Amino acid sequence: MNEQVNEHLNELVNEQGLVQKQKQKQEQFSSAELLQQFGWNAGWEASFSAASAALPKGCMPARVIAQFTNQYRIMTTAGELSAEVSGKFQFQANTRSEYPAVGDWVAAAPMDGEKRAIIHSVLPRRSAMIRRASGSVPEEQVIGTNIDTLFIVGALNGDYNVSRIERYLVTAWESGATPVVLLTKADLCDNIELSIAEVEASAPGVPVHAVSAVTGIGREALAPYLQPGSTIAVTGSSGVGKSTLLNWLAGGELQRVQGIREDDARGRHTTTHRELFPLPGGFIMMDTPGMRELQLWESDGGWQEAFADIEAIAANCRFRDCHHERELGCAVREALQSGALEERRFTSYKKTGRELAHQMRKEQSVSKRQQKSADKRREARTSFSKLMINAD
């Protein structure tokens, strides 16, 4: 009788053990799925493993899904947590651009019993969209990172502006992401083909699509970019329909939208912070606040790529340092005179080039001042150490 009881108890224990193991496997699978929904893959796993030796115990991979000044929301295998960087991170960071940004994969340690975590490290970025931060001191601001495709959105209404799209293209090419131009509100345009042709002429090598969330125009053309695991950022001015585009592709309202001002067709700010959204189909979209003025930052390579057609013409100028003004044998001036190059596009080319050159000079000046300050601090610490040694 006792043997039968013991046998039955052992069966129950074994059964409970199997159930517990199955439950653990399900929890592990669910945890892995959480990160996979935000783009986690073998490549990022290898990157995290390479960095793990230098990390504190308890760190796990996480992706920054939203940012609020110095506070972050991150997605981990333990779910969504609020986070901030460690004191050591703050001490070692030389610039604001080294801090986590939306899209970053980070190493974070959850705090026991809390829905909070500490970020200790940022994994190497594969792409980064950067602009010049507002203010008198030149400083870069990271808009988003680890972006595969960048949707540059312009609306086909009264605020339609090709030159503004060109500025975004300069930043897009510099970021390392693949740019795609989306002309939204196509239902408001009388000649969609003409607008597409105009933007294509100003965006050599960049796909251009007209779309409308109202009528469904262009939805099928976006399918090649909406691949599982890929991260797509949406950028553009206020009122061009970025949040509407996000809601349209999501099949539901993820972001609140507002109307535009009737007097100038310009939009009101709807999105107030950058945020990642996993959408049906397995891709991830990053919505960003509208920018009325995109100030460029260190985009010499992006500038040349965005104006590759003019750079190709300039290669035929007689003089290598041709300024394309009154020089003899200037191929660019000849193209302007023949109509092969549009005056508006050349003006945009010169304007952005001057802006980048000015930006570089200011940055070099600030860097020199910062280096002098760093040298003075280092000298002060050395002098203080000598005094303490002599005092002993």
Short mmCIF file of C-alpha atoms in Angstrom, two decimals:
data_model
loop_
_atom_site.label_atom_id
_atom_site.label_comp_id
_atom_site.label_asym_id
_atom_site.label_seq_id
_atom_site.Cartn_x
_atom_site.Cartn_y
_atom_site.Cartn_z
CA MET A 1 0.00 0.00 0.00
CA ASN A 2 2.81 2.40 1.00
CA GLU A 3 4.71 1.52 -2.16
CA GLN A 4 1.66 2.46 -4.27
CA VAL A 5 1.30 5.76 -2.43
CA ASN A 6 4.98 6.58 -2.89
CA GLU A 7 4.78 5.65 -6.56
CA HIS A 8 1.77 7.90 -7.03
CA LEU A 9 3.53 10.78 -5.23
CA ASN A 10 6.59 10.35 -7.43
CA GLU A 11 4.40 10.49 -10.52
CA LEU A 12 2.82 13.71 -9.28
CA VAL A 13 6.22 15.25 -8.55
CA ASN A 14 7.54 14.25 -11.97
CA GLU A 15 4.40 15.58 -13.65
CA GLN A 16 4.65 18.88 -11.78
CA GLY A 17 8.32 19.07 -12.76
CA LEU A 18 7.45 18.62 -16.42
CA VAL A 19 4.73 21.24 -16.19
CA GLN A 20 7.17 23.64 -14.52
CA LYS A 21 9.79 23.04 -17.23
CA GLN A 22 7.21 23.57 -19.96
CA LYS A 23 6.07 26.78 -18.27
CA GLN A 24 9.67 28.01 -18.06
CA LYS A 25 10.18 27.25 -21.76
CA GLN A 26 7.01 29.16 -22.63
CA GLU A 27 8.14 32.12 -20.51
CA GLN A 28 11.57 32.07 -22.17
CA PHE A 29 9.95 31.95 -25.59
CA SER A 30 7.66 34.83 -24.69
CA SER A 31 10.63 36.82 -23.39
CA ALA A 32 12.58 36.24 -26.59
CA GLU A 33 9.52 37.26 -28.60
CA LEU A 34 9.37 40.58 -26.75
CA LEU A 35 12.78 41.57 -28.09
CA GLN A 36 12.20 40.05 -31.53
CA GLN A 37 9.16 42.29 -31.94
CA PHE A 38 11.56 45.22 -31.69
CA GLY A 39 14.19 43.87 -34.10
CA TRP A 40 16.38 41.61 -31.94
CA ASN A 41 18.33 39.14 -34.07
CA ALA A 42 21.51 37.05 -34.18
CA GLY A 43 23.60 40.06 -35.15
CA TRP A 44 22.55 42.07 -32.10
CA GLU A 45 22.95 39.00 -29.89
CA ALA A 46 26.57 38.68 -31.08
CA SER A 47 27.14 42.39 -30.43
CA PHE A 48 25.78 42.06 -26.89
CA SER A 49 27.89 38.96 -26.22
CA ALA A 50 31.02 40.80 -27.35
CA ALA A 51 30.30 43.60 -24.88
CA SER A 52 29.14 41.42 -21.97
CA ALA A 53 32.59 40.83 -20.47
CA ALA A 54 32.91 44.51 -19.54
CA LEU A 55 29.37 44.83 -18.16
CA PRO A 56 28.19 44.64 -14.53
CA LYS A 57 26.37 41.48 -13.47
CA GLY A 58 22.66 41.36 -14.14
CA CYS A 59 22.75 43.29 -17.40
CA MET A 60 20.40 42.23 -20.16
CA PRO A 61 19.83 43.49 -23.71
CA ALA A 62 17.12 46.09 -24.21
CA ARG A 63 15.99 48.52 -26.89
CA VAL A 64 15.20 52.16 -26.23
CA ILE A 65 11.62 52.61 -27.43
CA ALA A 66 10.97 56.16 -26.19
CA GLN A 67 12.92 59.08 -24.74
CA PHE A 68 11.86 61.93 -22.44
CA THR A 69 14.91 64.18 -21.87
CA ASN A 70 17.02 62.07 -19.47
CA GLN A 71 14.44 59.35 -18.92
CA TYR A 72 13.89 56.39 -21.22
CA ARG A 73 11.43 53.62 -21.83
CA ILE A 74 13.13 50.36 -22.77
CA MET A 75 11.91 46.92 -23.85
CA THR A 76 13.65 44.00 -22.16
CA THR A 77 13.03 40.27 -21.76
CA ALA A 78 11.38 41.26 -18.47
CA GLY A 79 8.97 43.56 -20.27
CA GLU A 80 8.82 47.34 -20.57
CA LEU A 81 10.78 49.33 -17.97
CA SER A 82 11.61 52.96 -17.32
CA ALA A 83 15.35 53.62 -17.26
CA GLU A 84 18.14 56.12 -16.78
CA VAL A 85 21.88 55.94 -17.39
CA SER A 86 24.32 55.05 -14.63
CA GLY A 87 26.53 57.61 -12.91
CA LYS A 88 29.61 55.99 -14.49
CA PHE A 89 28.02 56.36 -17.93
CA GLN A 90 27.42 60.07 -17.32
CA PHE A 91 30.99 60.55 -16.14
CA GLN A 92 32.54 58.81 -19.16
CA ALA A 93 30.29 60.33 -21.85
CA ASN A 94 32.06 63.13 -23.71
CA THR A 95 29.06 64.42 -25.70
CA ARG A 96 25.28 64.20 -25.60
CA SER A 97 25.33 62.10 -28.76
CA GLU A 98 26.90 59.25 -26.77
CA TYR A 99 23.81 59.00 -24.58
CA PRO A 100 21.10 56.48 -25.52
CA ALA A 101 18.66 57.49 -28.24
CA VAL A 102 15.46 55.94 -29.52
CA GLY A 103 16.37 52.87 -31.54
CA ASP A 104 19.53 52.08 -29.57
CA TRP A 105 20.21 48.62 -28.23
CA VAL A 106 21.60 48.94 -24.71
CA ALA A 107 22.80 46.85 -21.79
CA ALA A 108 20.53 47.50 -18.82
CA ALA A 109 20.27 46.06 -15.30
CA PRO A 110 16.72 45.86 -13.87
CA MET A 111 16.31 47.06 -10.28
CA ASP A 112 15.00 44.42 -7.87
CA GLY A 113 11.30 44.70 -7.17
CA GLU A 114 10.86 47.77 -9.40
CA LYS A 115 9.80 48.55 -12.94
CA ARG A 116 13.01 50.49 -13.43
CA ALA A 117 16.45 49.77 -14.82
CA ILE A 118 19.91 51.33 -15.11
CA ILE A 119 21.53 51.62 -18.54
CA HIS A 120 25.25 50.84 -18.43
CA SER A 121 26.22 50.73 -22.09
CA VAL A 122 25.05 51.45 -25.65
CA LEU A 123 25.81 48.82 -28.29
CA PRO A 124 27.60 50.08 -31.44
CA ARG A 125 25.11 51.80 -33.75
CA ARG A 126 24.58 50.64 -37.32
CA SER A 127 23.05 53.93 -38.41
CA ALA A 128 22.21 57.25 -36.78
CA MET A 129 20.16 60.21 -37.97
CA ILE A 130 21.76 63.37 -36.56
CA ARG A 131 20.94 67.06 -36.77
CA ARG A 132 22.40 70.18 -35.18
CA ALA A 133 20.73 70.82 -31.84
CA SER A 134 19.07 74.18 -31.26
CA GLY A 135 21.09 76.76 -29.39
CA SER A 136 24.15 78.95 -29.97
CA VAL A 137 26.72 76.25 -29.13
CA PRO A 138 27.22 73.73 -31.96
CA GLU A 139 26.15 70.33 -30.66
CA GLU A 140 24.80 67.27 -32.38
CA GLN A 141 21.42 65.77 -31.55
CA VAL A 142 20.68 62.14 -32.35
CA ILE A 143 17.17 61.82 -33.76
CA GLY A 144 17.12 58.03 -34.03
CA THR A 145 19.45 55.07 -34.45
CA ASN A 146 19.68 51.62 -36.03
CA ILE A 147 17.27 52.66 -38.76
CA ASP A 148 17.09 50.51 -41.89
CA THR A 149 14.80 52.71 -43.98
CA LEU A 150 14.08 56.41 -43.53
CA PHE A 151 10.73 57.62 -44.87
CA ILE A 152 11.13 61.32 -45.70
CA VAL A 153 7.59 62.63 -45.75
CA GLY A 154 6.38 65.67 -47.67
CA ALA A 155 2.74 66.60 -48.17
CA LEU A 156 1.19 67.39 -51.56
CA ASN A 157 -0.70 70.41 -50.24
CA GLY A 158 0.07 74.11 -49.84
CA ASP A 159 3.17 73.33 -47.76
CA TYR A 160 4.83 71.24 -50.50
CA ASN A 161 8.54 72.13 -50.64
CA VAL A 162 11.17 70.26 -52.69
CA SER A 163 14.11 72.17 -51.18
CA ARG A 164 13.09 71.01 -47.72
CA ILE A 165 13.03 67.41 -48.93
CA GLU A 166 16.58 67.91 -50.26
CA ARG A 167 17.76 68.96 -46.79
CA TYR A 168 16.31 65.81 -45.27
CA LEU A 169 18.05 63.77 -47.96
CA VAL A 170 21.43 65.23 -46.97
CA THR A 171 20.88 64.02 -43.40
CA ALA A 172 19.42 60.70 -44.55
CA TRP A 173 22.40 59.79 -46.73
CA GLU A 174 24.78 60.70 -43.91
CA SER A 175 22.86 58.55 -41.41
CA GLY A 176 23.56 55.22 -43.09
CA ALA A 177 19.85 54.43 -43.52
CA THR A 178 18.22 53.98 -46.92
CA PRO A 179 16.12 57.04 -47.81
CA VAL A 180 12.67 56.81 -49.40
CA VAL A 181 10.53 59.87 -50.17
CA LEU A 182 6.81 59.61 -49.47
CA LEU A 183 4.53 62.30 -50.84
CA THR A 184 1.47 62.14 -48.59
CA LYS A 185 -2.03 63.56 -49.09
CA ALA A 186 -1.94 62.53 -52.74
CA ASP A 187 -5.73 62.88 -52.79
CA LEU A 188 -5.22 66.67 -52.59
CA CYS A 189 -2.94 66.81 -55.63
CA ASP A 190 -4.22 67.44 -59.18
CA ASN A 191 -1.08 66.18 -60.94
CA ILE A 192 0.60 63.44 -58.90
CA GLU A 193 2.88 62.32 -61.76
CA LEU A 194 4.32 65.83 -62.16
CA SER A 195 5.09 66.10 -58.43
CA ILE A 196 6.76 62.69 -58.39
CA ALA A 197 8.87 63.62 -61.43
CA GLU A 198 9.90 66.90 -59.78
CA VAL A 199 11.07 65.17 -56.59
CA GLU A 200 12.79 62.36 -58.52
CA ALA A 201 14.81 64.98 -60.40
CA SER A 202 15.94 66.40 -57.04
CA ALA A 203 16.54 63.01 -55.40
CA PRO A 204 18.73 60.96 -57.77
CA GLY A 205 18.63 57.27 -56.94
CA VAL A 206 15.96 57.64 -54.27
CA PRO A 207 12.55 55.91 -54.58
CA VAL A 208 9.63 58.37 -54.56
CA HIS A 209 6.05 57.27 -53.84
CA ALA A 210 2.77 59.20 -53.61
CA VAL A 211 0.42 57.89 -50.93
CA SER A 212 -2.91 58.75 -49.36
CA ALA A 213 -4.27 57.36 -46.11
CA VAL A 214 -7.72 58.62 -47.16
CA THR A 215 -8.01 56.78 -50.49
CA GLY A 216 -5.38 54.04 -49.98
CA ILE A 217 -3.23 55.24 -52.89
CA GLY A 218 0.30 53.80 -52.85
CA ARG A 219 -0.11 51.26 -50.05
CA GLU A 220 1.11 48.33 -52.17
CA ALA A 221 4.26 50.25 -53.23
CA LEU A 222 5.44 50.33 -49.60
CA ALA A 223 5.35 46.53 -49.14
CA PRO A 224 9.04 45.95 -50.07
CA TYR A 225 10.17 48.19 -47.20
CA LEU A 226 7.90 46.68 -44.54
CA GLN A 227 10.00 43.57 -43.89
CA PRO A 228 9.88 41.64 -40.58
CA GLY A 229 12.55 42.85 -38.17
CA SER A 230 13.31 46.04 -40.11
CA THR A 231 13.18 49.46 -38.45
CA ILE A 232 11.62 52.31 -40.40
CA ALA A 233 11.80 55.92 -39.22
CA VAL A 234 9.34 58.55 -40.37
CA THR A 235 10.57 62.14 -40.51
CA GLY A 236 9.38 65.44 -41.94
CA SER A 237 7.78 68.74 -41.02
CA SER A 238 4.71 69.15 -38.82
CA GLY A 239 1.46 68.47 -40.61
CA VAL A 240 2.84 66.32 -43.44
CA GLY A 241 0.99 63.27 -42.12
CA LYS A 242 3.66 61.24 -40.29
CA SER A 243 1.36 60.07 -37.49
CA THR A 244 -1.47 59.49 -39.97
CA LEU A 245 0.91 57.33 -42.01
CA LEU A 246 1.81 55.35 -38.90
CA ASN A 247 -1.85 54.79 -38.00
CA TRP A 248 -2.64 53.84 -41.62
CA LEU A 249 0.08 51.17 -41.74
CA ALA A 250 -0.84 49.93 -38.26
CA GLY A 251 -4.50 49.55 -39.15
CA GLY A 252 -5.51 51.47 -36.03
CA GLU A 253 -4.87 54.63 -34.04
CA LEU A 254 -1.48 54.48 -32.35
CA GLN A 255 -0.82 58.21 -32.46
CA ARG A 256 -3.20 61.12 -32.05
CA VAL A 257 -3.45 63.37 -35.11
CA GLN A 258 -4.45 67.01 -35.57
CA GLY A 259 -5.55 69.11 -38.49
CA ILE A 260 -3.43 71.70 -40.29
CA ARG A 261 -3.78 75.47 -40.13
CA GLU A 262 -6.02 76.66 -42.91
CA ASP A 263 -4.13 79.91 -43.58
CA ASP A 264 -0.78 78.39 -44.56
CA ALA A 265 -1.42 74.60 -44.73
CA ARG A 266 1.20 74.06 -42.03
CA GLY A 267 0.69 71.50 -39.32
CA ARG A 268 0.44 71.64 -35.57
CA HIS A 269 2.78 69.46 -33.52
CA THR A 270 1.05 66.18 -32.70
CA THR A 271 3.98 63.91 -31.85
CA THR A 272 5.94 65.34 -28.92
CA HIS A 273 8.63 62.67 -28.57
CA ARG A 274 10.31 59.93 -30.58
CA GLU A 275 8.92 56.45 -30.10
CA LEU A 276 9.16 52.95 -31.59
CA PHE A 277 6.03 50.97 -32.50
CA PRO A 278 5.99 47.26 -33.49
CA LEU A 279 3.42 46.90 -36.27
CA PRO A 280 1.54 43.98 -37.84
CA GLY A 281 3.84 42.24 -40.28
CA GLY A 282 6.80 42.25 -37.90
CA PHE A 283 8.39 45.60 -38.81
CA ILE A 284 9.04 48.48 -36.43
CA MET A 285 8.25 52.15 -37.06
CA MET A 286 9.76 55.18 -35.36
CA ASP A 287 7.58 58.30 -35.25
CA THR A 288 9.37 61.61 -34.71
CA PRO A 289 8.18 65.13 -33.86
CA GLY A 290 7.86 67.48 -36.82
CA MET A 291 10.80 69.76 -37.57
CA ARG A 292 10.10 73.10 -39.21
CA GLU A 293 13.82 73.72 -39.70
CA LEU A 294 16.28 70.85 -40.04
CA GLN A 295 19.72 72.20 -39.12
CA LEU A 296 22.42 70.11 -40.77
CA TRP A 297 25.33 68.54 -38.90
CA GLU A 298 28.60 67.20 -40.38
CA SER A 299 26.97 65.91 -43.55
CA ASP A 300 29.66 66.45 -46.17
CA GLY A 301 29.32 62.89 -47.48
CA GLY A 302 25.54 63.10 -47.30
CA TRP A 303 25.61 66.46 -49.11
CA GLN A 304 27.62 65.00 -51.99
CA GLU A 305 25.28 62.00 -52.19
CA ALA A 306 22.12 64.11 -52.08
CA PHE A 307 23.45 66.29 -54.91
CA ALA A 308 25.20 63.49 -56.80
CA ASP A 309 23.91 64.82 -60.13
CA ILE A 310 25.57 68.22 -59.61
CA GLU A 311 28.75 66.57 -58.31
CA ALA A 312 28.88 64.49 -61.51
CA ILE A 313 28.53 67.62 -63.67
CA ALA A 314 31.17 69.44 -61.56
CA ALA A 315 33.65 66.65 -62.24
CA ASN A 316 33.86 68.00 -65.83
CA CYS A 317 34.82 71.54 -64.78
CA ARG A 318 38.19 72.75 -66.09
CA PHE A 319 39.48 73.56 -62.59
CA ARG A 320 39.26 71.10 -59.70
CA ASP A 321 38.60 73.92 -57.19
CA CYS A 322 35.90 75.52 -59.34
CA HIS A 323 33.35 77.52 -57.34
CA HIS A 324 30.84 77.43 -60.23
CA GLU A 325 30.57 81.20 -60.42
CA ARG A 326 32.58 82.98 -63.17
CA GLU A 327 35.36 80.47 -63.82
CA LEU A 328 36.19 79.57 -67.43
CA GLY A 329 35.27 76.06 -68.42
CA CYS A 330 32.71 75.62 -65.62
CA ALA A 331 30.54 72.65 -66.57
CA VAL A 332 27.95 73.53 -63.93
CA ARG A 333 27.38 77.04 -65.36
CA GLU A 334 27.08 75.52 -68.83
CA ALA A 335 24.44 73.07 -67.52
CA LEU A 336 22.51 75.95 -65.96
CA GLN A 337 22.58 77.95 -69.19
CA SER A 338 21.45 75.00 -71.29
CA GLY A 339 18.64 74.12 -68.88
CA ALA A 340 20.13 70.71 -68.06
CA LEU A 341 20.42 71.84 -64.42
CA GLU A 342 17.61 73.65 -62.63
CA GLU A 343 18.51 76.98 -61.03
CA ARG A 344 16.49 76.18 -57.89
CA ARG A 345 18.39 72.94 -57.31
CA PHE A 346 21.77 74.60 -57.83
CA THR A 347 20.79 77.33 -55.33
CA SER A 348 19.88 74.64 -52.80
CA TYR A 349 23.22 72.91 -53.47
CA LYS A 350 25.20 76.09 -52.80
CA LYS A 351 23.15 77.06 -49.76
CA THR A 352 23.53 73.70 -47.98
CA GLY A 353 27.23 73.60 -48.89
CA ARG A 354 27.84 77.02 -47.32
CA GLU A 355 25.84 76.01 -44.24
CA LEU A 356 27.92 72.87 -43.73
CA ALA A 357 31.19 74.75 -44.20
CA HIS A 358 30.09 77.37 -41.64
CA GLN A 359 28.99 74.64 -39.26
CA MET A 360 32.37 72.93 -39.53
CA ARG A 361 34.26 76.15 -38.75
CA LYS A 362 32.10 76.79 -35.67
CA GLU A 363 32.52 73.22 -34.48
CA GLN A 364 36.31 73.40 -34.84
CA SER A 365 36.36 76.63 -32.85
CA VAL A 366 34.27 75.11 -30.06
CA SER A 367 36.43 71.96 -30.06
CA LYS A 368 39.56 74.07 -29.54
CA ARG A 369 37.95 75.88 -26.59
CA GLN A 370 36.81 72.58 -25.09
CA GLN A 371 40.30 71.13 -25.48
CA LYS A 372 41.84 74.16 -23.75
CA SER A 373 39.36 73.79 -20.87
CA ALA A 374 40.16 70.09 -20.58
CA ASP A 375 43.90 70.86 -20.53
CA LYS A 376 43.41 73.45 -17.79
CA ARG A 377 41.39 71.01 -15.68
CA ARG A 378 44.06 68.36 -16.14
CA GLU A 379 46.81 70.83 -15.12
CA ALA A 380 44.81 71.87 -12.06
CA ARG A 381 44.39 68.23 -10.96
CA THR A 382 48.13 67.60 -11.45
CA SER A 383 49.07 70.70 -9.45
CA PHE A 384 46.68 69.71 -6.65
CA SER A 385 48.17 66.20 -6.52
CA LYS A 386 51.71 67.62 -6.23
CA LEU A 387 50.65 69.91 -3.41
CA MET A 388 49.11 67.00 -1.51
CA ILE A 389 52.28 64.93 -1.97
CA ASN A 390 54.50 67.78 -0.75
CA ALA A 391 52.21 68.35 2.21
CA ASP A 392 52.68 64.74 3.29
#
